Backbone as JSON Lines, residues from 0, in Angstrom:
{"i":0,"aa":"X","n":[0.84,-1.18,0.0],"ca":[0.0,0.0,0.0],"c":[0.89,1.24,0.0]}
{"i":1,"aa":"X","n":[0.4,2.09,-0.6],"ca":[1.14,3.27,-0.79],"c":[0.83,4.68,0.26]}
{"i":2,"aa":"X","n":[1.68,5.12,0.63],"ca":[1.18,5.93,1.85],"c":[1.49,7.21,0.9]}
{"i":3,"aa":"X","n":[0.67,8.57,0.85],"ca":[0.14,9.74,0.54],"c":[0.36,10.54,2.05]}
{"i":4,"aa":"X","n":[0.89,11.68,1.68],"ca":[0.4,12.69,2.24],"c":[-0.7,13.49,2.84]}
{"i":5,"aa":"X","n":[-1.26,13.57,3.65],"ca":[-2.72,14.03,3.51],"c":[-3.2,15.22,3.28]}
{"i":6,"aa":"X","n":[-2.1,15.73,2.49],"ca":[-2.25,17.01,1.37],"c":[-2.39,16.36,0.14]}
{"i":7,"aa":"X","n":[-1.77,15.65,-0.22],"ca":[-2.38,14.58,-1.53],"c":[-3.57,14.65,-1.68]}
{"i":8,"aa":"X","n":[-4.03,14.03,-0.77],"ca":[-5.95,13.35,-1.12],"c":[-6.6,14.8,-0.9]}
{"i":9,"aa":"X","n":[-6.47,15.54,0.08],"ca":[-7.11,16.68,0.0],"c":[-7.2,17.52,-1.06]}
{"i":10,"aa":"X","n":[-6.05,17.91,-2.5],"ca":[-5.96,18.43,-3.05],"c":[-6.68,17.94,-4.38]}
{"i":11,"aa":"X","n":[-6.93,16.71,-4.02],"ca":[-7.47,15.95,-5.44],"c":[-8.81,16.04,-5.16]}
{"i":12,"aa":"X","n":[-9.35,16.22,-3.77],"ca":[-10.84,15.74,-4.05],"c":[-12.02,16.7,-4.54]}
{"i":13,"aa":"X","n":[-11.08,18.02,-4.74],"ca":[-11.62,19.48,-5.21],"c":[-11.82,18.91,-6.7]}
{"i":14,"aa":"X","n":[-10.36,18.49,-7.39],"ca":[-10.53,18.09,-8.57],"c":[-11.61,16.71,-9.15]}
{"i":15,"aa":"X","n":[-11.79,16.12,-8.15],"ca":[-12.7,14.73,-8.68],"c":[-14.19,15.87,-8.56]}
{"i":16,"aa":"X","n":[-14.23,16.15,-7.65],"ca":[-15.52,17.16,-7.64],"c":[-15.6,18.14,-8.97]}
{"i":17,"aa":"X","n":[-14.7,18.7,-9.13],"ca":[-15.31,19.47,-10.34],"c":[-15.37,18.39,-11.95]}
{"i":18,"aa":"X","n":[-14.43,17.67,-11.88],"ca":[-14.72,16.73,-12.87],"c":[-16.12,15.99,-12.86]}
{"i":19,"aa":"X","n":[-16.47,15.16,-12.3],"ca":[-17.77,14.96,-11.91],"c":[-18.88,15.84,-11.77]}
{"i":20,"aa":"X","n":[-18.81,16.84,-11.6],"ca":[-19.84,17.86,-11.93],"c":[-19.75,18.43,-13.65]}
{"i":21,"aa":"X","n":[-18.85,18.37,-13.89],"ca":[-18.71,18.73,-15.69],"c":[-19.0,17.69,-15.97]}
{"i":22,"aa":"X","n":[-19.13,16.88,-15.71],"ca":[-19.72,15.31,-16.73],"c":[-20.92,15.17,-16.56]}
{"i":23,"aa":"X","n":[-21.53,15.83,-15.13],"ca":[-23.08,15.59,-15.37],"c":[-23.6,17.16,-16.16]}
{"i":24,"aa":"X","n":[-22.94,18.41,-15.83],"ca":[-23.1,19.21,-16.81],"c":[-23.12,18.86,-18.17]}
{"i":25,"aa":"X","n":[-22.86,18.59,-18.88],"ca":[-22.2,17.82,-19.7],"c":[-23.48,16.75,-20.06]}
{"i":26,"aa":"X","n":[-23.19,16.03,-19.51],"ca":[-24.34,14.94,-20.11],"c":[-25.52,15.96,-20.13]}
{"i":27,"aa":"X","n":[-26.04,16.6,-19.06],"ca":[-27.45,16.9,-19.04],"c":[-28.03,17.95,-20.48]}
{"i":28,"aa":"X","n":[-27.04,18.71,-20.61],"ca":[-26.9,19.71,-21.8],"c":[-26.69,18.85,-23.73]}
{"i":29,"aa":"X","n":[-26.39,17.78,-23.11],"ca":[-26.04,17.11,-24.73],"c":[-27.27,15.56,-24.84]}
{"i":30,"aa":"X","n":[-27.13,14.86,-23.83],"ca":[-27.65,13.48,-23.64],"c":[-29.54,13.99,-23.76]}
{"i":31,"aa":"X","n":[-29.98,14.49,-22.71],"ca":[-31.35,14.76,-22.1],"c":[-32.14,15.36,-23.29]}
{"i":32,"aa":"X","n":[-31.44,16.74,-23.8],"ca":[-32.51,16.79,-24.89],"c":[-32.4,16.34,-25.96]}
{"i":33,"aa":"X","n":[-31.38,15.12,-26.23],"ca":[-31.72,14.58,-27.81],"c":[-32.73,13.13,-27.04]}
{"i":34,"aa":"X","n":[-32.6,13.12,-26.2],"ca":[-33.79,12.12,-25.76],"c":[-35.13,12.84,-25.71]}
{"i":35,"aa":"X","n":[-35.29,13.97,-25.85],"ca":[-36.37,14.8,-25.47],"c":[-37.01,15.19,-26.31]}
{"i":36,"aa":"X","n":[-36.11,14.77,-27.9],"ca":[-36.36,15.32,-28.81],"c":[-37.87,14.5,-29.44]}
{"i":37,"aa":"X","n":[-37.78,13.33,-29.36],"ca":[-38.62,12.18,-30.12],"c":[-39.82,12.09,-29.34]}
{"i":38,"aa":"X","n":[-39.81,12.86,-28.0],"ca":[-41.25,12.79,-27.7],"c":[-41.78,14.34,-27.7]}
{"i":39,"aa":"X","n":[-41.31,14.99,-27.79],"ca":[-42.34,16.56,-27.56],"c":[-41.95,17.04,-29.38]}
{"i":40,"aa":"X","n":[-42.9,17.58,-30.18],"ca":[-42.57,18.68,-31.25],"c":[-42.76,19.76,-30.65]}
{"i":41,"aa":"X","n":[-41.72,20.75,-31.39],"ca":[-41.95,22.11,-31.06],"c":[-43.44,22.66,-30.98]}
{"i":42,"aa":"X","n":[-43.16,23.9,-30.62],"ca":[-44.62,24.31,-30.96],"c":[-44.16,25.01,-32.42]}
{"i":43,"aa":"X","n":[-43.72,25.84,-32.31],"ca":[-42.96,26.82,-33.56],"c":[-42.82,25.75,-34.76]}
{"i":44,"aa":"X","n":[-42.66,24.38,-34.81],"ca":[-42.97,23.94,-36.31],"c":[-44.4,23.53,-36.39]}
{"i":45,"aa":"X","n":[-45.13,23.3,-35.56],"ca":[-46.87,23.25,-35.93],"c":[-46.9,24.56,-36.19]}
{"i":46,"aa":"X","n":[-46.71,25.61,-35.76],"ca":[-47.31,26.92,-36.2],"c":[-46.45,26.96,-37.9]}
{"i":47,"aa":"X","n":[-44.78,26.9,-37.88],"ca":[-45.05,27.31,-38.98],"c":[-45.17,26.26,-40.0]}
{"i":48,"aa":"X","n":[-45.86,24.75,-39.91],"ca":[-46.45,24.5,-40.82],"c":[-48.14,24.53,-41.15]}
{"i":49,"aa":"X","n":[-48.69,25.2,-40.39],"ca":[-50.14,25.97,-40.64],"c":[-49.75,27.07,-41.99]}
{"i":50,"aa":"X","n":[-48.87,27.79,-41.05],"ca":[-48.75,28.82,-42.04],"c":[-48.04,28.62,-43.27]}
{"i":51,"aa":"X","n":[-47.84,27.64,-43.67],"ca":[-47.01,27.44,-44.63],"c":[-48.24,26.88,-45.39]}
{"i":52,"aa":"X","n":[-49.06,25.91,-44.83],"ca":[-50.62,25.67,-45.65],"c":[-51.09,26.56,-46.06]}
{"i":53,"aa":"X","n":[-51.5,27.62,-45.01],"ca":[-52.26,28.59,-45.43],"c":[-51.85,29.22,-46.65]}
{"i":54,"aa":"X","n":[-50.07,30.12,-46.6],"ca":[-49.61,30.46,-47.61],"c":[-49.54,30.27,-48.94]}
{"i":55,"aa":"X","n":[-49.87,28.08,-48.89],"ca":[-50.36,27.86,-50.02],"c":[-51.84,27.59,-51.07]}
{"i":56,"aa":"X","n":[-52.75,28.01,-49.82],"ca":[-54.06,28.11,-49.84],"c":[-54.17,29.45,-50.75]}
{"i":57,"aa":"X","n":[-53.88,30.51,-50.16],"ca":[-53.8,31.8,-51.03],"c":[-53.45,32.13,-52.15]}
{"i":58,"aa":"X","n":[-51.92,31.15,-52.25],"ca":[-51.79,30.87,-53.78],"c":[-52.36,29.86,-54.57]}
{"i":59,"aa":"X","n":[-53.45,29.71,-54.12],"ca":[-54.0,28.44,-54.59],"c":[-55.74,29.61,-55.13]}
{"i":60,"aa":"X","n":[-56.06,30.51,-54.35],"ca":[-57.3,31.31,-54.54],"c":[-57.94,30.72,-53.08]}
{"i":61,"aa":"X","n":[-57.46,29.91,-52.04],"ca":[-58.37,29.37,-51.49],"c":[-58.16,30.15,-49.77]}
{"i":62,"aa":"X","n":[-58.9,31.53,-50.13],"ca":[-58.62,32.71,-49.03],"c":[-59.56,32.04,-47.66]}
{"i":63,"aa":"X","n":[-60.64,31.35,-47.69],"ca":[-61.31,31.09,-46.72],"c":[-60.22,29.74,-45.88]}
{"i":64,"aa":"X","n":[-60.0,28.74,-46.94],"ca":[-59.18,28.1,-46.19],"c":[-57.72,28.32,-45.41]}
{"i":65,"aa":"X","n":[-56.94,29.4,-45.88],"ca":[-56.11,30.33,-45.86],"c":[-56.64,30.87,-44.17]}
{"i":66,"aa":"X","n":[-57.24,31.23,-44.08],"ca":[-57.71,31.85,-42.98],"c":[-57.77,31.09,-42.17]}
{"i":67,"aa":"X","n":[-58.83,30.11,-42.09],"ca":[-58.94,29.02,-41.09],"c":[-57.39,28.24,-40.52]}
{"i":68,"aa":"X","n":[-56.31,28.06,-41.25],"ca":[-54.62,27.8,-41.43],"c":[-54.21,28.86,-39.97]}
{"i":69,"aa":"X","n":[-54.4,30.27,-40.75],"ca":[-53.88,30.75,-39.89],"c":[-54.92,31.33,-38.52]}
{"i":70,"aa":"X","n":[-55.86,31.34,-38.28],"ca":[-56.42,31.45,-37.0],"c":[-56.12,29.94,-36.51]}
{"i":71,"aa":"X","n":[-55.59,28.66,-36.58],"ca":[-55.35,27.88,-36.01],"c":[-53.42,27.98,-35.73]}
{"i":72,"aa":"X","n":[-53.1,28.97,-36.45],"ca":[-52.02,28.79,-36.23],"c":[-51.57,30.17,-35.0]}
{"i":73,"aa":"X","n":[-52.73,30.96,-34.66],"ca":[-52.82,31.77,-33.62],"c":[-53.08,31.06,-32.53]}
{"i":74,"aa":"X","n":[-53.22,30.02,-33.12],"ca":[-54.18,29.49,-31.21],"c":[-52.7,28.6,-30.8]}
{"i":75,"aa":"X","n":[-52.16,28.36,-31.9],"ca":[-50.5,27.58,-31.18],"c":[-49.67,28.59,-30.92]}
{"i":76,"aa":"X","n":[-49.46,29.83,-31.62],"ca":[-48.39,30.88,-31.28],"c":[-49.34,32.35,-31.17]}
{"i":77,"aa":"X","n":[-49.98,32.62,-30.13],"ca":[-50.7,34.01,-30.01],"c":[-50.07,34.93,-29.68]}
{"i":78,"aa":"X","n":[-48.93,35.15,-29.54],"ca":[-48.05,36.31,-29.4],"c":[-47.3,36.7,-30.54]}
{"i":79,"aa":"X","n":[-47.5,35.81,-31.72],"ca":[-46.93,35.97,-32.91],"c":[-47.5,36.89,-34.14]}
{"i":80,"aa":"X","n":[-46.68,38.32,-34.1],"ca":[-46.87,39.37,-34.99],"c":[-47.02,39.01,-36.28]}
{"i":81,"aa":"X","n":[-46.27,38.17,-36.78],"ca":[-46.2,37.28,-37.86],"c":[-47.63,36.56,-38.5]}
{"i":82,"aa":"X","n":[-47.78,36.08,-37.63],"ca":[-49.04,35.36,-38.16],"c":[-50.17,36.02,-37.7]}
{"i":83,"aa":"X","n":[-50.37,36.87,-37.21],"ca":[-51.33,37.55,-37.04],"c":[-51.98,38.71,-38.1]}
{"i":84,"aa":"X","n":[-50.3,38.47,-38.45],"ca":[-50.38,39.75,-39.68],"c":[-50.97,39.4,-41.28]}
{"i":85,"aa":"X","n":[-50.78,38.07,-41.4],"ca":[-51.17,37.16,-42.13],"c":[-52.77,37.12,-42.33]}
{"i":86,"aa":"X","n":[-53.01,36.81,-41.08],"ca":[-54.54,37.0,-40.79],"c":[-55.65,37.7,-40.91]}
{"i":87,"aa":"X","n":[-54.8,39.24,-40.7],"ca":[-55.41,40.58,-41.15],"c":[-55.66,40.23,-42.5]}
């Protein structure tokens, strides 16, 4: 057995601590949300594929359906200037 100093072990256990905390930093920031990914969709791609229907509703002549696109796409993003403006 090897005998240490007991400035040795003291000086390392600052370092195992911050290592171990960057690895769960670390995992939680990279690992968690690509697991997170396959069960929740954004909201921001349902909205902008409403509006991307709608957009092609209009170029299509089809202004009523166009509308209905985007008042559903208000009810997923209602703070959105964007699509509101659409709507007008």
């Amino acid at each position: 057995m090897i005998h240490h100093p007991a400035g040795y072990v003291n000086s390392q256990l600052p370092f195992r601590l911050q290592r171990a905390a960057l690895s769960l930093f670390l995992f939680a920031f990279v690992c968690v949300p690509a697991f997170a990914k396959d069960d929740v969709k954004p909201i921001s791609e349902d909205a902008k594929s409403l509006v991307k229907q709608g957009d092609k509703m209009i170029r299509k002549g089809d202004f009523s359906g166009a509308e209905q696109m985007f008042k559903r796409a208000v009810e997923v993003r209602p703070n959105d200037p964007e699509i509101k403006l659409k709507l007008a």
